[in-house]
């Protein structure tokens, strides 16, 4: 961990303890950016009230006790008591070169978190025999990015894809499958167009609703057979799930998502435990019958009428719903998976339901206070009209169709701008840019807020977009390629020599000790300080569960690199300066590539 601000904090806290007493040692220094220096310490304001001093006097006491020799060249008090600190340039170089030397492969390697945890992440969660639509995009993309960041910081992460693979609709779907036959063209729709398969079954069900011996009646009986363990029915259910997995995996492959079949833990996984779970809650007085249904009434939840809000765990007809399976899920994740932290990357409308489940689980002792359960709320994707994004027909936008359009649009731009690239290179770059644009647009927005889906904005080469950040990385690759060191540097990114050592070879391509990075010009300094914030940024993502913080870091890094390159010649500089700046370029590429990888976005070779 080489973040300057975080290294300064313990020294400021020691000075506060000296100035005001040991009981104040853990006072937050309140570190903020400063327009007059590198950072600003604002703790004097709160300490002044406690000490009965004017803020500037409190600041003076802190400064008098502050030992920043070799770290800061300037410590000044400004305004009502702000303490402005300017770092020593030599110290910045030492930190940066240590960062460069330590930058071992892979590019995502960072300093592990101080207290690694065992984290269960519940995300994506599509339904069997249903199309994944744009609403699934965010839960899938945000969840996968959080998984990657947590793993990079040393957490043990357990992916859980809680697919909808059980319940009443499956009677209808199984009966339809049996009628059309496994080898029929309609059966293939489960992979090619799941919504069409589901809608065909639904149409049959609705059309025969009043027929005592019709499809709807047989479908209801099929549910009973499924829940009763009938062999034929269960075998068909297994085939439906298998076909849907093929469809899910096609989406995940296109998006570059790390979920596999091994991570599936659907609703069916808990079916055998639901009756016992309900009985236990009832026996312990935590659940009671209300209007024929067995319910829990966790404290603090009430309906519009002011009455306690029930969480139904067994329906009046004896069936089970989401409340039951979600309680079984949370109990399993604590008892069997030994989670310290459970993340539910689920749509915002499910917030009340999830909080009631968590509260009921805590009442039952299944979710102890030592385990953190968090709803990572996912906002809606909107169309240009400000409403939930839908197709012209009013149906939800199919996710695969959206992704294909993104790649097609990117390909049109690349064909026009880079005709000299081979067909294969243009196809690969179009996929990387198109998919990356969609994912970055999603991730760069706060996960709990809504955003308007706009291809033109997503694919723009300016602003906080995926292509802008990807282009910055591609530009650095071009610089290093011209210097004759790209192959060595990228081998470091992919598992070989560290990038900094490769950059040190210069144009000759000869191996040697890593070149020390010198930080002289203001643009070099600004870029260097930002590069040193990478680990701290990832820790903030881990703590707040907000991938958009990493997007913001990468966007600013791309901007700072552009300013550096415009103001500080690299290839035309004299040899010692050139080698230093190539090493700085290599570290910037490493952070851009590593950061994009943690977002699940590829870095193109050319753009």
PDB file of C-alpha atoms in Angstrom, residues 351-572:
ATOM      1  CA  UNK A 351     -35.506  -3.996  -0.985  1.00  0.00           C
ATOM      2  CA  UNK A 352     -38.411  -4.342   1.457  1.00  0.00           C
ATOM      3  CA  UNK A 353     -38.719  -8.075   0.774  1.00  0.00           C
ATOM      4  CA  UNK A 354     -34.997  -8.678   1.328  1.00  0.00           C
ATOM      5  CA  UNK A 355     -34.892  -6.592   4.497  1.00  0.00           C
ATOM      6  CA  UNK A 356     -37.830  -8.576   5.873  1.00  0.00           C
ATOM      7  CA  UNK A 357     -36.061 -11.825   5.018  1.00  0.00           C
ATOM      8  CA  UNK A 358     -32.881 -10.614   6.721  1.00  0.00           C
ATOM      9  CA  UNK A 359     -34.811  -9.440   9.782  1.00  0.00           C
ATOM     10  CA  UNK A 360     -36.672 -12.761  10.053  1.00  0.00           C
ATOM     11  CA  UNK A 361     -33.392 -14.657   9.660  1.00  0.00           C
ATOM     12  CA  UNK A 362     -31.806 -12.595  12.441  1.00  0.00           C
ATOM     13  CA  UNK A 363     -34.821 -13.233  14.708  1.00  0.00           C
ATOM     14  CA  UNK A 364     -34.355 -16.960  14.072  1.00  0.00           C
ATOM     15  CA  UNK A 365     -30.631 -16.802  14.791  1.00  0.00           C
ATOM     16  CA  UNK A 366     -29.782 -17.913  11.270  1.00  0.00           C
ATOM     17  CA  UNK A 367     -28.148 -14.577  10.458  1.00  0.00           C
ATOM     18  CA  UNK A 368     -25.958 -13.648  13.453  1.00  0.00           C
ATOM     19  CA  UNK A 369     -24.725 -10.117  14.063  1.00  0.00           C
ATOM     20  CA  UNK A 370     -21.235 -11.233  13.056  1.00  0.00           C
ATOM     21  CA  UNK A 371     -22.427 -11.771   9.469  1.00  0.00           C
ATOM     22  CA  UNK A 372     -23.143  -8.752   7.281  1.00  0.00           C
ATOM     23  CA  UNK A 373     -25.984  -9.090   4.761  1.00  0.00           C
ATOM     24  CA  UNK A 374     -26.252  -6.303   2.196  1.00  0.00           C
ATOM     25  CA  UNK A 375     -28.740  -5.582  -0.546  1.00  0.00           C
ATOM     26  CA  UNK A 376     -26.693  -4.061  -3.379  1.00  0.00           C
ATOM     27  CA  UNK A 377     -29.670  -2.316  -4.936  1.00  0.00           C
ATOM     28  CA  UNK A 378     -29.784  -2.173  -8.735  1.00  0.00           C
ATOM     29  CA  UNK A 379     -31.603   0.681 -10.438  1.00  0.00           C
ATOM     30  CA  UNK A 380     -33.549   0.480 -13.685  1.00  0.00           C
ATOM     31  CA  UNK A 381     -32.246   0.916 -17.223  1.00  0.00           C
ATOM     32  CA  UNK A 382     -34.343   3.569 -18.956  1.00  0.00           C
ATOM     33  CA  UNK A 383     -35.140   4.454 -22.545  1.00  0.00           C
ATOM     34  CA  UNK A 384     -34.957   7.941 -24.024  1.00  0.00           C
ATOM     35  CA  UNK A 385     -38.510   8.559 -22.801  1.00  0.00           C
ATOM     36  CA  UNK A 386     -37.371   8.181 -19.207  1.00  0.00           C
ATOM     37  CA  UNK A 387     -39.328   4.957 -18.743  1.00  0.00           C
ATOM     38  CA  UNK A 388     -38.018   1.408 -18.295  1.00  0.00           C
ATOM     39  CA  UNK A 389     -36.291   0.425 -21.543  1.00  0.00           C
ATOM     40  CA  UNK A 390     -38.545  -1.656 -23.772  1.00  0.00           C
ATOM     41  CA  UNK A 391     -38.734  -2.660 -27.417  1.00  0.00           C
ATOM     42  CA  UNK A 392     -41.049  -0.937 -29.875  1.00  0.00           C
ATOM     43  CA  UNK A 393     -43.625  -3.646 -29.223  1.00  0.00           C
ATOM     44  CA  UNK A 394     -43.562  -2.798 -25.518  1.00  0.00           C
ATOM     45  CA  UNK A 395     -41.774  -5.990 -24.516  1.00  0.00           C
ATOM     46  CA  UNK A 396     -38.571  -5.973 -22.449  1.00  0.00           C
ATOM     47  CA  UNK A 397     -35.465  -5.557 -24.624  1.00  0.00           C
ATOM     48  CA  UNK A 398     -33.754  -8.903 -25.156  1.00  0.00           C
ATOM     49  CA  UNK A 399     -30.259  -8.791 -23.756  1.00  0.00           C
ATOM     50  CA  UNK A 400     -28.581 -10.770 -26.535  1.00  0.00           C
ATOM     51  CA  UNK A 401     -30.126  -8.540 -29.214  1.00  0.00           C
ATOM     52  CA  UNK A 402     -28.879  -5.457 -27.364  1.00  0.00           C
ATOM     53  CA  UNK A 403     -25.336  -6.833 -27.117  1.00  0.00           C
ATOM     54  CA  UNK A 404     -25.283  -7.796 -30.793  1.00  0.00           C
ATOM     55  CA  UNK A 405     -26.358  -4.286 -31.749  1.00  0.00           C
ATOM     56  CA  UNK A 406     -23.594  -2.786 -29.598  1.00  0.00           C
ATOM     57  CA  UNK A 407     -20.986  -4.896 -31.415  1.00  0.00           C
ATOM     58  CA  UNK A 408     -22.481  -4.048 -34.825  1.00  0.00           C
ATOM     59  CA  UNK A 409     -22.368  -0.319 -34.081  1.00  0.00           C
ATOM     60  CA  UNK A 410     -18.770  -0.545 -32.860  1.00  0.00           C
ATOM     61  CA  UNK A 411     -17.832  -2.527 -35.973  1.00  0.00           C
ATOM     62  CA  UNK A 412     -19.248   0.170 -38.259  1.00  0.00           C
ATOM     63  CA  UNK A 413     -17.066   2.795 -36.563  1.00  0.00           C
ATOM     64  CA  UNK A 414     -13.934   0.614 -36.655  1.00  0.00           C
ATOM     65  CA  UNK A 415     -14.461  -0.334 -40.313  1.00  0.00           C
ATOM     66  CA  UNK A 416     -14.568   3.365 -41.157  1.00  0.00           C
ATOM     67  CA  UNK A 417     -11.684   4.511 -38.958  1.00  0.00           C
ATOM     68  CA  UNK A 418      -9.263   1.554 -39.176  1.00  0.00           C
ATOM     69  CA  UNK A 419      -9.682  -0.086 -42.598  1.00  0.00           C
ATOM     70  CA  UNK A 420      -6.015  -1.121 -42.569  1.00  0.00           C
ATOM     71  CA  UNK A 421      -6.662  -3.661 -39.793  1.00  0.00           C
ATOM     72  CA  UNK A 422      -7.351  -7.247 -40.811  1.00  0.00           C
ATOM     73  CA  UNK A 423     -10.865  -8.651 -40.806  1.00  0.00           C
ATOM     74  CA  UNK A 424     -10.067 -10.651 -37.678  1.00  0.00           C
ATOM     75  CA  UNK A 425      -8.557  -7.659 -35.868  1.00  0.00           C
ATOM     76  CA  UNK A 426     -11.584  -5.493 -36.645  1.00  0.00           C
ATOM     77  CA  UNK A 427     -13.989  -8.216 -35.480  1.00  0.00           C
ATOM     78  CA  UNK A 428     -12.122  -8.701 -32.193  1.00  0.00           C
ATOM     79  CA  UNK A 429     -11.831  -4.967 -31.540  1.00  0.00           C
ATOM     80  CA  UNK A 430     -15.518  -4.398 -32.342  1.00  0.00           C
ATOM     81  CA  UNK A 431     -16.523  -7.017 -29.796  1.00  0.00           C
ATOM     82  CA  UNK A 432     -14.174  -5.610 -27.151  1.00  0.00           C
ATOM     83  CA  UNK A 433     -15.328  -2.029 -27.704  1.00  0.00           C
ATOM     84  CA  UNK A 434     -19.041  -2.776 -28.131  1.00  0.00           C
ATOM     85  CA  UNK A 435     -19.397  -5.051 -25.124  1.00  0.00           C
ATOM     86  CA  UNK A 436     -17.012  -2.891 -23.101  1.00  0.00           C
ATOM     87  CA  UNK A 437     -19.072   0.215 -23.867  1.00  0.00           C
ATOM     88  CA  UNK A 438     -22.280  -1.377 -22.609  1.00  0.00           C
ATOM     89  CA  UNK A 439     -20.666  -2.725 -19.439  1.00  0.00           C
ATOM     90  CA  UNK A 440     -18.805   0.493 -18.644  1.00  0.00           C
ATOM     91  CA  UNK A 441     -21.925   2.629 -19.113  1.00  0.00           C
ATOM     92  CA  UNK A 442     -23.679   0.418 -16.602  1.00  0.00           C
ATOM     93  CA  UNK A 443     -20.815   0.256 -14.110  1.00  0.00           C
ATOM     94  CA  UNK A 444     -19.940   3.959 -14.253  1.00  0.00           C
ATOM     95  CA  UNK A 445     -23.395   4.825 -12.910  1.00  0.00           C
ATOM     96  CA  UNK A 446     -24.149   4.360  -9.215  1.00  0.00           C
ATOM     97  CA  UNK A 447     -25.672   0.878  -9.034  1.00  0.00           C
ATOM     98  CA  UNK A 448     -28.705   2.097  -7.103  1.00  0.00           C
ATOM     99  CA  UNK A 449     -29.568   4.849  -9.576  1.00  0.00           C
ATOM    100  CA  UNK A 450     -31.321   4.735 -12.936  1.00  0.00           C
ATOM    101  CA  UNK A 451     -29.641   5.606 -16.220  1.00  0.00           C
ATOM    102  CA  UNK A 452     -30.731   6.173 -19.805  1.00  0.00           C
ATOM    103  CA  UNK A 453     -29.462   3.607 -22.290  1.00  0.00           C
ATOM    104  CA  UNK A 454     -27.911   5.575 -25.164  1.00  0.00           C
ATOM    105  CA  UNK A 455     -25.661   3.829 -27.695  1.00  0.00           C
ATOM    106  CA  UNK A 456     -24.266   7.109 -29.066  1.00  0.00           C
ATOM    107  CA  UNK A 457     -23.101   8.219 -25.639  1.00  0.00           C
ATOM    108  CA  UNK A 458     -21.798   4.769 -24.680  1.00  0.00           C
ATOM    109  CA  UNK A 459     -19.661   4.432 -27.791  1.00  0.00           C
ATOM    110  CA  UNK A 460     -18.303   7.992 -27.748  1.00  0.00           C
ATOM    111  CA  UNK A 461     -14.521   8.445 -27.647  1.00  0.00           C
ATOM    112  CA  UNK A 462     -14.926  11.419 -25.302  1.00  0.00           C
ATOM    113  CA  UNK A 463     -16.288  11.716 -21.793  1.00  0.00           C
ATOM    114  CA  UNK A 464     -16.542   9.070 -19.110  1.00  0.00           C
ATOM    115  CA  UNK A 465     -17.053   6.111 -21.451  1.00  0.00           C
ATOM    116  CA  UNK A 466     -15.563   2.687 -21.926  1.00  0.00           C
ATOM    117  CA  UNK A 467     -14.109   3.508 -25.371  1.00  0.00           C
ATOM    118  CA  UNK A 468     -12.376   6.617 -23.963  1.00  0.00           C
ATOM    119  CA  UNK A 469     -10.602   4.577 -21.281  1.00  0.00           C
ATOM    120  CA  UNK A 470      -9.872   1.735 -23.720  1.00  0.00           C
ATOM    121  CA  UNK A 471      -8.453   4.244 -26.202  1.00  0.00           C
ATOM    122  CA  UNK A 472      -6.076   5.646 -23.558  1.00  0.00           C
ATOM    123  CA  UNK A 473      -4.727   2.130 -22.974  1.00  0.00           C
ATOM    124  CA  UNK A 474      -4.460   1.480 -26.724  1.00  0.00           C
ATOM    125  CA  UNK A 475      -2.606   4.774 -27.126  1.00  0.00           C
ATOM    126  CA  UNK A 476      -0.045   3.744 -24.502  1.00  0.00           C
ATOM    127  CA  UNK A 477       0.389   0.419 -26.287  1.00  0.00           C
ATOM    128  CA  UNK A 478       1.124   2.373 -29.473  1.00  0.00           C
ATOM    129  CA  UNK A 479       3.764   4.460 -27.698  1.00  0.00           C
ATOM    130  CA  UNK A 480       5.451   1.394 -26.236  1.00  0.00           C
ATOM    131  CA  UNK A 481       5.212  -0.396 -29.589  1.00  0.00           C
ATOM    132  CA  UNK A 482       7.064   2.482 -31.276  1.00  0.00           C
ATOM    133  CA  UNK A 483       9.677   2.332 -28.511  1.00  0.00           C
ATOM    134  CA  UNK A 484      10.199  -1.354 -29.240  1.00  0.00           C
ATOM    135  CA  UNK A 485       9.257  -2.547 -25.739  1.00  0.00           C
ATOM    136  CA  UNK A 486       5.558  -3.423 -26.040  1.00  0.00           C
ATOM    137  CA  UNK A 487       6.049  -7.186 -26.304  1.00  0.00           C
ATOM    138  CA  UNK A 488       8.102  -7.304 -23.112  1.00  0.00           C
ATOM    139  CA  UNK A 489       5.662  -5.101 -21.239  1.00  0.00           C
ATOM    140  CA  UNK A 490       2.544  -6.964 -22.308  1.00  0.00           C
ATOM    141  CA  UNK A 491       4.210 -10.248 -21.379  1.00  0.00           C
ATOM    142  CA  UNK A 492       4.403  -8.749 -17.907  1.00  0.00           C
ATOM    143  CA  UNK A 493       0.697  -7.935 -18.013  1.00  0.00           C
ATOM    144  CA  UNK A 494      -0.079 -11.481 -19.078  1.00  0.00           C
ATOM    145  CA  UNK A 495       2.154 -13.302 -16.646  1.00  0.00           C
ATOM    146  CA  UNK A 496       5.783 -12.585 -17.534  1.00  0.00           C
ATOM    147  CA  UNK A 497       8.279  -9.849 -16.719  1.00  0.00           C
ATOM    148  CA  UNK A 498       6.781  -6.970 -14.732  1.00  0.00           C
ATOM    149  CA  UNK A 499       5.814  -4.046 -16.922  1.00  0.00           C
ATOM    150  CA  UNK A 500       8.203  -1.637 -15.212  1.00  0.00           C
ATOM    151  CA  UNK A 501      11.200  -3.857 -15.899  1.00  0.00           C
ATOM    152  CA  UNK A 502      10.202  -4.210 -19.522  1.00  0.00           C
ATOM    153  CA  UNK A 503       9.880  -0.466 -19.901  1.00  0.00           C
ATOM    154  CA  UNK A 504      13.376  -0.098 -18.541  1.00  0.00           C
ATOM    155  CA  UNK A 505      14.796  -1.842 -21.591  1.00  0.00           C
ATOM    156  CA  UNK A 506      14.194   1.249 -23.699  1.00  0.00           C
ATOM    157  CA  UNK A 507      14.267   1.158 -27.445  1.00  0.00           C
ATOM    158  CA  UNK A 508      17.146  -1.310 -27.580  1.00  0.00           C
ATOM    159  CA  UNK A 509      15.103  -4.180 -26.183  1.00  0.00           C
ATOM    160  CA  UNK A 510      18.020  -5.150 -23.919  1.00  0.00           C
ATOM    161  CA  UNK A 511      17.142  -6.439 -20.482  1.00  0.00           C
ATOM    162  CA  UNK A 512      18.416  -4.670 -17.421  1.00  0.00           C
ATOM    163  CA  UNK A 513      17.502  -3.293 -13.994  1.00  0.00           C
ATOM    164  CA  UNK A 514      14.263  -1.336 -13.823  1.00  0.00           C
ATOM    165  CA  UNK A 515      14.588   2.325 -14.729  1.00  0.00           C
ATOM    166  CA  UNK A 516      13.801   4.666 -11.850  1.00  0.00           C
ATOM    167  CA  UNK A 517      10.831   6.903 -12.592  1.00  0.00           C
ATOM    168  CA  UNK A 518      11.634  10.575 -12.093  1.00  0.00           C
ATOM    169  CA  UNK A 519       8.765  12.922 -11.264  1.00  0.00           C
ATOM    170  CA  UNK A 520       9.742  16.415 -12.377  1.00  0.00           C
ATOM    171  CA  UNK A 521       7.055  18.102 -14.440  1.00  0.00           C
ATOM    172  CA  UNK A 522       3.630  18.998 -12.938  1.00  0.00           C
ATOM    173  CA  UNK A 523       1.858  16.627 -15.363  1.00  0.00           C
ATOM    174  CA  UNK A 524       4.187  13.788 -14.307  1.00  0.00           C
ATOM    175  CA  UNK A 525       3.477  14.536 -10.665  1.00  0.00           C
ATOM    176  CA  UNK A 526      -0.293  14.600 -11.149  1.00  0.00           C
ATOM    177  CA  UNK A 527      -0.204  11.274 -13.014  1.00  0.00           C
ATOM    178  CA  UNK A 528       2.125   9.727 -10.424  1.00  0.00           C
ATOM    179  CA  UNK A 529      -0.081  10.710  -7.472  1.00  0.00           C
ATOM    180  CA  UNK A 530      -3.136   9.262  -9.171  1.00  0.00           C
ATOM    181  CA  UNK A 531      -1.366   6.001  -9.979  1.00  0.00           C
ATOM    182  CA  UNK A 532      -0.605   5.646  -6.270  1.00  0.00           C
ATOM    183  CA  UNK A 533      -4.331   5.740  -5.453  1.00  0.00           C
ATOM    184  CA  UNK A 534      -5.184   2.455  -7.229  1.00  0.00           C
ATOM    185  CA  UNK A 535      -5.171   0.176  -4.178  1.00  0.00           C
ATOM    186  CA  UNK A 536      -7.037   2.735  -2.077  1.00  0.00           C
ATOM    187  CA  UNK A 537      -9.701   3.028  -4.770  1.00  0.00           C
ATOM    188  CA  UNK A 538     -10.242  -0.730  -4.851  1.00  0.00           C
ATOM    189  CA  UNK A 539     -10.568  -0.809  -1.076  1.00  0.00           C
ATOM    190  CA  UNK A 540     -13.249   1.868  -1.306  1.00  0.00           C
ATOM    191  CA  UNK A 541     -15.086  -0.253  -3.893  1.00  0.00           C
ATOM    192  CA  UNK A 542     -14.819  -3.230  -1.540  1.00  0.00           C
ATOM    193  CA  UNK A 543     -16.119  -1.280   1.440  1.00  0.00           C
ATOM    194  CA  UNK A 544     -18.928   0.649  -0.259  1.00  0.00           C
ATOM    195  CA  UNK A 545     -19.703  -1.991  -2.935  1.00  0.00           C
ATOM    196  CA  UNK A 546     -19.640   0.699  -5.620  1.00  0.00           C
ATOM    197  CA  UNK A 547     -17.879  -0.229  -8.879  1.00  0.00           C
ATOM    198  CA  UNK A 548     -18.494   3.262 -10.267  1.00  0.00           C
ATOM    199  CA  UNK A 549     -15.648   4.452  -8.021  1.00  0.00           C
ATOM    200  CA  UNK A 550     -13.231   2.335 -10.083  1.00  0.00           C
ATOM    201  CA  UNK A 551     -14.707   3.727 -13.313  1.00  0.00           C
ATOM    202  CA  UNK A 552     -14.169   7.241 -11.999  1.00  0.00           C
ATOM    203  CA  UNK A 553     -10.566   6.393 -11.120  1.00  0.00           C
ATOM    204  CA  UNK A 554      -9.867   4.981 -14.604  1.00  0.00           C
ATOM    205  CA  UNK A 555     -11.529   7.926 -16.349  1.00  0.00           C
ATOM    206  CA  UNK A 556      -9.400  10.384 -14.385  1.00  0.00           C
ATOM    207  CA  UNK A 557      -6.315   8.263 -15.045  1.00  0.00           C
ATOM    208  CA  UNK A 558      -7.012   8.380 -18.786  1.00  0.00           C
ATOM    209  CA  UNK A 559      -7.413  12.172 -18.589  1.00  0.00           C
ATOM    210  CA  UNK A 560      -4.211  12.625 -16.592  1.00  0.00           C
ATOM    211  CA  UNK A 561      -2.269  10.408 -18.961  1.00  0.00           C
ATOM    212  CA  UNK A 562      -3.509  12.437 -21.937  1.00  0.00           C
ATOM    213  CA  UNK A 563      -2.389  15.648 -20.224  1.00  0.00           C
ATOM    214  CA  UNK A 564       0.987  14.079 -19.367  1.00  0.00           C
ATOM    215  CA  UNK A 565       1.560  12.889 -22.934  1.00  0.00           C
ATOM    216  CA  UNK A 566       0.574  16.264 -24.386  1.00  0.00           C
ATOM    217  CA  UNK A 567       2.914  18.158 -22.058  1.00  0.00           C
ATOM    218  CA  UNK A 568       5.801  15.714 -21.613  1.00  0.00           C
ATOM    219  CA  UNK A 569       7.437  14.261 -24.759  1.00  0.00           C
ATOM    220  CA  UNK A 570       8.224  10.577 -24.382  1.00  0.00           C
ATOM    221  CA  UNK A 571       9.765   9.124 -27.535  1.00  0.00           C
ATOM    222  CA  UNK A 572      11.592  12.329 -28.474  1.00  0.00           C
TER     223      UNK A 572
END
